PDB file of C-alpha atoms in Angstrom:
ATOM      1  CA  MET A 196     163.790 118.484  79.283  1.00 74.00           C
ATOM      2  CA  GLU A 197     162.554 114.898  79.093  1.00 89.00           C
ATOM      3  CA  VAL A 198     165.269 112.281  78.548  1.00 96.00           C
ATOM      4  CA  MET A 199     164.724 109.995  75.607  1.00 98.00           C
ATOM      5  CA  ARG A 200     166.206 106.525  74.787  1.00 98.00           C
ATOM      6  CA  ILE A 201     167.547 106.914  71.445  1.00 98.00           C
ATOM      7  CA  ALA A 202     168.858 104.341  68.962  1.00 98.00           C
ATOM      8  CA  ILE A 203     171.074 105.502  66.094  1.00 98.00           C
ATOM      9  CA  ILE A 204     171.434 103.054  63.193  1.00 98.00           C
ATOM     10  CA  GLY A 205     174.544 104.121  61.388  1.00 98.00           C
ATOM     11  CA  ALA A 206     177.799 105.442  62.807  1.00 98.00           C
ATOM     12  CA  GLY A 207     179.330 107.513  59.956  1.00 97.00           C
ATOM     13  CA  ASN A 208     179.571 111.346  60.055  1.00 97.00           C
ATOM     14  CA  VAL A 209     175.927 111.907  60.742  1.00 98.00           C
ATOM     15  CA  GLY A 210     175.473 109.027  63.194  1.00 98.00           C
ATOM     16  CA  SER A 211     178.483 109.758  65.160  1.00 98.00           C
ATOM     17  CA  ALA A 212     177.717 113.729  65.265  1.00 98.00           C
ATOM     18  CA  LEU A 213     174.058 113.176  66.489  1.00 98.00           C
ATOM     19  CA  SER A 214     175.264 110.542  68.907  1.00 98.00           C
ATOM     20  CA  ALA A 215     177.727 113.034  70.515  1.00 98.00           C
ATOM     21  CA  ALA A 216     174.975 115.919  70.533  1.00 98.00           C
ATOM     22  CA  ALA A 217     172.480 113.805  71.858  1.00 98.00           C
ATOM     23  CA  VAL A 218     174.645 112.321  74.854  1.00 98.00           C
ATOM     24  CA  ARG A 219     175.766 115.821  75.515  1.00 98.00           C
ATOM     25  CA  SER A 220     172.136 116.896  75.757  1.00 98.00           C
ATOM     26  CA  GLY A 221     171.339 114.220  78.467  1.00 98.00           C
ATOM     27  CA  HIS A 222     169.735 111.465  76.369  1.00 98.00           C
ATOM     28  CA  THR A 223     170.427 107.724  76.483  1.00 98.00           C
ATOM     29  CA  VAL A 224     171.911 106.683  73.079  1.00 98.00           C
ATOM     30  CA  SER A 225     172.626 103.359  71.639  1.00 98.00           C
ATOM     31  CA  ILE A 226     174.355 103.047  68.229  1.00 98.00           C
ATOM     32  CA  SER A 227     174.792 100.203  65.707  1.00 98.00           C
ATOM     33  CA  ALA A 228     177.011 100.123  62.711  1.00 97.00           C
ATOM     34  CA  THR A 229     178.107  97.995  59.907  1.00 94.00           C
ATOM     35  CA  SER A 230     180.432  96.084  62.500  1.00 96.00           C
ATOM     36  CA  PRO A 231     180.494  95.750  66.170  1.00 96.00           C
ATOM     37  CA  GLU A 232     183.833  97.412  66.271  1.00 97.00           C
ATOM     38  CA  LYS A 233     182.924 100.432  64.436  1.00 97.00           C
ATOM     39  CA  ALA A 234     179.902 101.068  67.050  1.00 98.00           C
ATOM     40  CA  SER A 235     182.291 100.473  69.729  1.00 98.00           C
ATOM     41  CA  GLU A 236     184.601 103.038  68.423  1.00 98.00           C
ATOM     42  CA  VAL A 237     182.035 105.713  67.976  1.00 98.00           C
ATOM     43  CA  ALA A 238     180.326 104.885  71.374  1.00 98.00           C
ATOM     44  CA  ALA A 239     183.637 105.357  73.013  1.00 98.00           C
ATOM     45  CA  ALA A 240     184.103 108.774  71.329  1.00 98.00           C
ATOM     46  CA  THR A 241     180.561 110.040  71.940  1.00 98.00           C
ATOM     47  CA  GLY A 242     179.530 108.312  75.211  1.00 98.00           C
ATOM     48  CA  ALA A 243     176.884 106.275  73.665  1.00 98.00           C
ATOM     49  CA  GLN A 244     176.113 102.641  74.268  1.00 98.00           C
ATOM     50  CA  ALA A 245     177.374 100.208  71.440  1.00 98.00           C
ATOM     51  CA  ALA A 246     175.197  97.569  70.145  1.00 98.00           C
ATOM     52  CA  ARG A 247     176.253  94.425  68.447  1.00 96.00           C
ATOM     53  CA  ASP A 248     173.499  94.903  65.811  1.00 97.00           C
ATOM     54  CA  ASN A 249     170.642  96.869  64.698  1.00 97.00           C
ATOM     55  CA  ALA A 250     168.228  94.906  66.783  1.00 96.00           C
ATOM     56  CA  GLY A 251     170.111  95.246  70.031  1.00 97.00           C
ATOM     57  CA  ALA A 252     170.250  98.991  69.363  1.00 98.00           C
ATOM     58  CA  VAL A 253     166.473  99.447  69.111  1.00 98.00           C
ATOM     59  CA  ALA A 254     165.417  96.861  71.812  1.00 97.00           C
ATOM     60  CA  ASP A 255     165.022  99.543  74.556  1.00 97.00           C
ATOM     61  CA  ALA A 256     164.845 102.626  72.329  1.00 98.00           C
ATOM     62  CA  GLU A 257     161.854 105.021  72.283  1.00 98.00           C
ATOM     63  CA  VAL A 258     163.121 107.026  69.102  1.00 98.00           C
ATOM     64  CA  VAL A 259     165.139 105.160  66.354  1.00 98.00           C
ATOM     65  CA  VAL A 260     167.084 107.385  64.057  1.00 98.00           C
ATOM     66  CA  LEU A 261     168.193 105.944  60.613  1.00 98.00           C
ATOM     67  CA  ALA A 262     171.561 107.673  59.744  1.00 98.00           C
ATOM     68  CA  VAL A 263     172.577 105.534  56.834  1.00 96.00           C
ATOM     69  CA  PRO A 264     173.002 106.052  53.115  1.00 92.00           C
ATOM     70  CA  GLY A 265     169.527 106.720  51.262  1.00 90.00           C
ATOM     71  CA  GLY A 266     169.929 103.673  49.227  1.00 88.00           C
ATOM     72  CA  VAL A 267     170.011 101.144  52.225  1.00 92.00           C
ATOM     73  CA  VAL A 268     167.032 102.505  53.790  1.00 92.00           C
ATOM     74  CA  GLY A 269     164.558 100.122  52.247  1.00 89.00           C
ATOM     75  CA  ALA A 270     166.514  96.923  53.013  1.00 92.00           C
ATOM     76  CA  LEU A 271     167.354  98.284  56.558  1.00 94.00           C
ATOM     77  CA  ALA A 272     163.691  99.014  57.308  1.00 91.00           C
ATOM     78  CA  GLU A 273     162.523  95.582  56.056  1.00 90.00           C
ATOM     79  CA  GLY A 274     165.050  94.078  58.506  1.00 94.00           C
ATOM     80  CA  LEU A 275     163.982  96.197  61.420  1.00 95.00           C
ATOM     81  CA  ALA A 276     160.231  96.128  60.909  1.00 96.00           C
ATOM     82  CA  PRO A 277     159.515  93.457  63.503  1.00 95.00           C
ATOM     83  CA  THR A 278     161.357  95.304  66.412  1.00 96.00           C
ATOM     84  CA  LEU A 279     159.882  98.703  65.760  1.00 97.00           C
ATOM     85  CA  ALA A 280     156.337  98.366  67.352  1.00 96.00           C
ATOM     86  CA  GLY A 281     155.623 101.172  69.641  1.00 97.00           C
ATOM     87  CA  LYS A 282     158.678 103.106  68.490  1.00 98.00           C
ATOM     88  CA  ILE A 283     158.975 106.307  66.487  1.00 98.00           C
ATOM     89  CA  VAL A 284     161.362 106.249  63.571  1.00 98.00           C
ATOM     90  CA  VAL A 285     163.193 109.172  62.523  1.00 98.00           C
ATOM     91  CA  ASP A 286     164.487 109.288  58.814  1.00 97.00           C
ATOM     92  CA  ALA A 287     167.615 111.394  58.759  1.00 98.00           C
ATOM     93  CA  THR A 288     168.596 110.445  55.365  1.00 95.00           C
ATOM     94  CA  ASN A 289     168.862 111.949  51.797  1.00 92.00           C
ATOM     95  CA  PRO A 290     167.971 109.873  48.715  1.00 85.00           C
ATOM     96  CA  LEU A 291     171.029 110.787  46.737  1.00 84.00           C
ATOM     97  CA  ASN A 292     171.735 109.010  43.500  1.00 84.00           C
ATOM     98  CA  ALA A 293     175.226 107.095  42.820  1.00 86.00           C
ATOM     99  CA  THR A 294     176.781 110.172  41.518  1.00 86.00           C
ATOM    100  CA  TYR A 295     175.515 112.713  44.005  1.00 83.00           C
ATOM    101  CA  THR A 296     173.851 114.784  41.067  1.00 85.00           C
ATOM    102  CA  ASP A 297     170.441 114.270  41.854  1.00 77.00           C
ATOM    103  CA  LEU A 298     167.688 112.545  44.195  1.00 82.00           C
ATOM    104  CA  ASP A 299     166.596 109.111  43.415  1.00 80.00           C
ATOM    105  CA  ILE A 300     163.013 109.222  44.379  1.00 79.00           C
ATOM    106  CA  GLU A 301     160.203 106.912  43.559  1.00 69.00           C
ATOM    107  CA  GLU A 302     157.246 108.792  45.162  1.00 65.00           C
ATOM    108  CA  THR A 303     156.937 112.213  46.049  1.00 71.00           C
ATOM    109  CA  ALA A 304     159.315 112.052  48.838  1.00 73.00           C
ATOM    110  CA  ALA A 305     161.682 109.058  49.628  1.00 72.00           C
ATOM    111  CA  VAL A 306     160.492 108.788  53.235  1.00 82.00           C
ATOM    112  CA  GLN A 307     156.968 107.968  51.998  1.00 85.00           C
ATOM    113  CA  SER A 308     158.342 104.572  50.776  1.00 85.00           C
ATOM    114  CA  LEU A 309     159.820 104.128  54.056  1.00 89.00           C
ATOM    115  CA  GLN A 310     156.446 104.816  55.807  1.00 91.00           C
ATOM    116  CA  ARG A 311     154.806 102.724  53.238  1.00 89.00           C
ATOM    117  CA  SER A 312     157.103  99.637  54.289  1.00 90.00           C
ATOM    118  CA  LEU A 313     156.417 100.115  57.925  1.00 95.00           C
ATOM    119  CA  PRO A 314     152.639 100.178  58.375  1.00 94.00           C
ATOM    120  CA  GLY A 315     151.741 101.111  61.770  1.00 94.00           C
ATOM    121  CA  VAL A 316     155.087 102.530  62.840  1.00 97.00           C
ATOM    122  CA  PRO A 317     155.093 106.479  62.863  1.00 98.00           C
ATOM    123  CA  VAL A 318     157.824 107.735  60.581  1.00 97.00           C
ATOM    124  CA  VAL A 319     159.019 111.480  60.777  1.00 98.00           C
ATOM    125  CA  LYS A 320     161.651 113.061  58.458  1.00 97.00           C
ATOM    126  CA  ALA A 321     164.110 115.241  60.618  1.00 98.00           C
ATOM    127  CA  PHE A 322     167.832 115.991  60.617  1.00 98.00           C
ATOM    128  CA  ASN A 323     168.133 115.594  57.065  1.00 97.00           C
ATOM    129  CA  THR A 324     168.666 119.109  56.342  1.00 98.00           C
ATOM    130  CA  ILE A 325     171.398 119.673  59.147  1.00 98.00           C
ATOM    131  CA  PHE A 326     174.965 118.809  58.064  1.00 98.00           C
ATOM    132  CA  ALA A 327     176.804 116.613  60.505  1.00 98.00           C
ATOM    133  CA  GLY A 328     179.160 119.453  61.141  1.00 97.00           C
ATOM    134  CA  ARG A 329     176.296 121.232  62.824  1.00 98.00           C
ATOM    135  CA  LEU A 330     174.548 118.770  64.789  1.00 98.00           C
ATOM    136  CA  GLY A 331     176.820 119.905  67.767  1.00 97.00           C
ATOM    137  CA  THR A 332     176.753 123.834  66.874  1.00 98.00           C
ATOM    138  CA  PRO A 333     173.138 124.655  66.120  1.00 98.00           C
ATOM    139  CA  VAL A 334     173.568 128.338  66.756  1.00 98.00           C
ATOM    140  CA  GLU A 335     174.955 130.963  64.033  1.00 97.00           C
ATOM    141  CA  GLY A 336     175.114 134.591  64.747  1.00 95.00           C
ATOM    142  CA  GLY A 337     173.319 134.045  67.980  1.00 96.00           C
ATOM    143  CA  ARG A 338     170.261 132.495  66.223  1.00 97.00           C
ATOM    144  CA  PRO A 339     169.430 128.784  66.391  1.00 98.00           C
ATOM    145  CA  LEU A 340     169.411 126.979  63.082  1.00 98.00           C
ATOM    146  CA  THR A 341     166.160 125.813  62.119  1.00 98.00           C
ATOM    147  CA  GLY A 342     165.402 122.077  62.560  1.00 98.00           C
ATOM    148  CA  PHE A 343     162.570 121.103  59.983  1.00 98.00           C
ATOM    149  CA  TYR A 344     160.471 118.068  60.580  1.00 98.00           C
ATOM    150  CA  ALA A 345     157.680 116.301  58.474  1.00 98.00           C
ATOM    151  CA  GLY A 346     155.372 113.436  59.374  1.00 97.00           C
ATOM    152  CA  ASP A 347     151.667 112.267  59.447  1.00 97.00           C
ATOM    153  CA  ASP A 348     151.458 111.297  63.119  1.00 98.00           C
ATOM    154  CA  ALA A 349     151.153 114.331  65.433  1.00 98.00           C
ATOM    155  CA  GLU A 350     152.149 112.600  68.482  1.00 98.00           C
ATOM    156  CA  ALA A 351     155.415 111.485  66.968  1.00 98.00           C
ATOM    157  CA  LYS A 352     156.138 114.774  65.565  1.00 98.00           C
ATOM    158  CA  LYS A 353     155.851 116.385  69.096  1.00 98.00           C
ATOM    159  CA  VAL A 354     158.482 114.014  70.422  1.00 98.00           C
ATOM    160  CA  VAL A 355     160.807 114.647  67.571  1.00 98.00           C
ATOM    161  CA  ALA A 356     160.251 118.535  68.036  1.00 98.00           C
ATOM    162  CA  GLU A 357     161.025 118.116  71.691  1.00 98.00           C
ATOM    163  CA  LEU A 358     164.406 116.195  70.649  1.00 98.00           C
ATOM    164  CA  LEU A 359     165.250 118.964  68.060  1.00 98.00           C
ATOM    165  CA  ALA A 360     164.811 121.623  70.827  1.00 98.00           C
ATOM    166  CA  SER A 361     166.803 119.754  73.301  1.00 98.00           C
ATOM    167  CA  LEU A 362     169.790 119.526  70.848  1.00 98.00           C
ATOM    168  CA  GLY A 363     169.436 123.471  70.530  1.00 98.00           C
ATOM    169  CA  PHE A 364     167.464 123.675  67.124  1.00 98.00           C
ATOM    170  CA  GLN A 365     164.417 125.639  66.534  1.00 98.00           C
ATOM    171  CA  PRO A 366     161.982 122.940  65.450  1.00 98.00           C
ATOM    172  CA  VAL A 367     159.671 123.975  62.691  1.00 98.00           C
ATOM    173  CA  ASP A 368     156.810 121.731  61.478  1.00 98.00           C
ATOM    174  CA  ALA A 369     156.728 121.556  57.807  1.00 98.00           C
ATOM    175  CA  GLY A 370     153.600 119.415  57.512  1.00 98.00           C
ATOM    176  CA  GLY A 371     152.787 115.845  56.436  1.00 96.00           C
ATOM    177  CA  LEU A 372     155.155 113.343  54.844  1.00 94.00           C
ATOM    178  CA  ARG A 373     154.198 115.033  51.452  1.00 92.00           C
ATOM    179  CA  MET A 374     156.292 118.124  52.532  1.00 94.00           C
ATOM    180  CA  ALA A 375     159.403 115.921  53.231  1.00 94.00           C
ATOM    181  CA  ARG A 376     160.013 116.236  49.393  1.00 92.00           C
ATOM    182  CA  ALA A 377     160.791 119.883  50.128  1.00 94.00           C
ATOM    183  CA  LEU A 378     163.010 118.979  53.134  1.00 96.00           C
ATOM    184  CA  GLU A 379     165.081 116.435  50.640  1.00 94.00           C
ATOM    185  CA  GLU A 380     165.332 119.024  48.191  1.00 94.00           C
ATOM    186  CA  MET A 381     166.569 121.534  50.585  1.00 97.00           C
ATOM    187  CA  ALA A 382     169.206 119.291  51.720  1.00 95.00           C
ATOM    188  CA  PHE A 383     170.328 118.465  48.016  1.00 94.00           C
ATOM    189  CA  LEU A 384     170.622 122.140  47.587  1.00 96.00           C
ATOM    190  CA  ASN A 385     172.826 122.601  50.418  1.00 97.00           C
ATOM    191  CA  ILE A 386     175.007 119.665  49.471  1.00 96.00           C
ATOM    192  CA  SER A 387     175.313 120.869  45.978  1.00 96.00           C
ATOM    193  CA  LEU A 388     176.003 124.394  47.099  1.00 98.00           C
ATOM    194  CA  ASN A 389     178.943 123.217  49.474  1.00 98.00           C
ATOM    195  CA  ALA A 390     180.345 120.590  46.820  1.00 95.00           C
ATOM    196  CA  GLY A 391     179.937 122.988  43.854  1.00 96.00           C
ATOM    197  CA  ASN A 392     181.758 125.860  45.516  1.00 98.00           C
ATOM    198  CA  GLY A 393     184.284 124.304  47.775  1.00 98.00           C
ATOM    199  CA  TRP A 394     182.435 125.462  50.963  1.00 98.00           C
ATOM    200  CA  ALA A 395     183.289 124.184  54.467  1.00 98.00           C
ATOM    201  CA  TRP A 396     180.061 122.126  55.030  1.00 98.00           C
ATOM    202  CA  GLN A 397     179.058 124.364  57.754  1.00 98.00           C
ATOM    203  CA  THR A 398     175.865 126.351  56.248  1.00 98.00           C
ATOM    204  CA  GLY A 399     172.568 125.577  57.462  1.00 98.00           C
ATOM    205  CA  TRP A 400     168.803 126.694  57.375  1.00 98.00           C
ATOM    206  CA  ALA A 401     167.370 129.302  59.306  1.00 97.00           C
ATOM    207  CA  LEU A 402     163.744 130.486  59.159  1.00 97.00           C
ATOM    208  CA  LEU A 403     163.760 134.219  60.081  1.00 95.00           C
ATOM    209  CA  GLY A 404     161.027 136.851  60.455  1.00 94.00           C
ATOM    210  CA  PRO A 405     157.704 137.008  62.413  1.00 94.00           C
ATOM    211  CA  THR A 406     155.093 134.292  62.370  1.00 90.00           C
ATOM    212  CA  SER A 407     152.392 136.330  63.901  1.00 92.00           C
TER     213      SER A 407
END
C-alpha cells in the first residue's frame, strides 16, 4: 500500500471518522475545521495533524477531501482554488437541502458544479455513500462494503480507488462525474431510510454478484 498525504477539510462526523480510518491505515493526515481548537481536538483523538486553517491543511497534501456540509462547498472551493494545483480533490459531500427532504442540485450532479469551479484540478466523487459510522467498519457479514467513486480523470480515480481499498472498501468505478448524480441519490436514499425508520445509521451499500 502506498502511503498518501491526505488533507481533510472538515472535522465533523465524517471528517473525524475518515481521519481515524486513514491514520489507522497508515496514511498521513492533516485536518482543518471551523476553528483551530476543533481541529486540534479531532487530531488528538484520531492521530492526525491539526492545521490552523484550510490552506495549512492542504499545503503538503496529495489528496484533499472535502468533508463539509454540501451548502458550503462552493465558497470553500473558491477559497481553496489557489492552493490546489497538482492535487486531487475528493468530494465526500451530499447536496442536501435545508430541511433534509431533497437534494439541492443545479446541474446533473452537484460535484459537476464543484469541478466547474476548479478548472485544471481533478475532482472525484467518493465516500459520500458511506455513513461516518461505517468508515472505520467497512465489512458487513464477511463482505466489504462498496466504495463507489466517479470522476472524469482516470489517474485521479486510480488514486482514490487505492485509498478506498486501503481503508477496507471494495472500490467500484461508477463512471464519469455525470454518474455522481446516482451516488448522491443513493446517499439521499440511505439517509432517508435511516431518518424515516429510526435506524441506527449503520447501513451501507454492497454490490454483489459476479462481474464476469
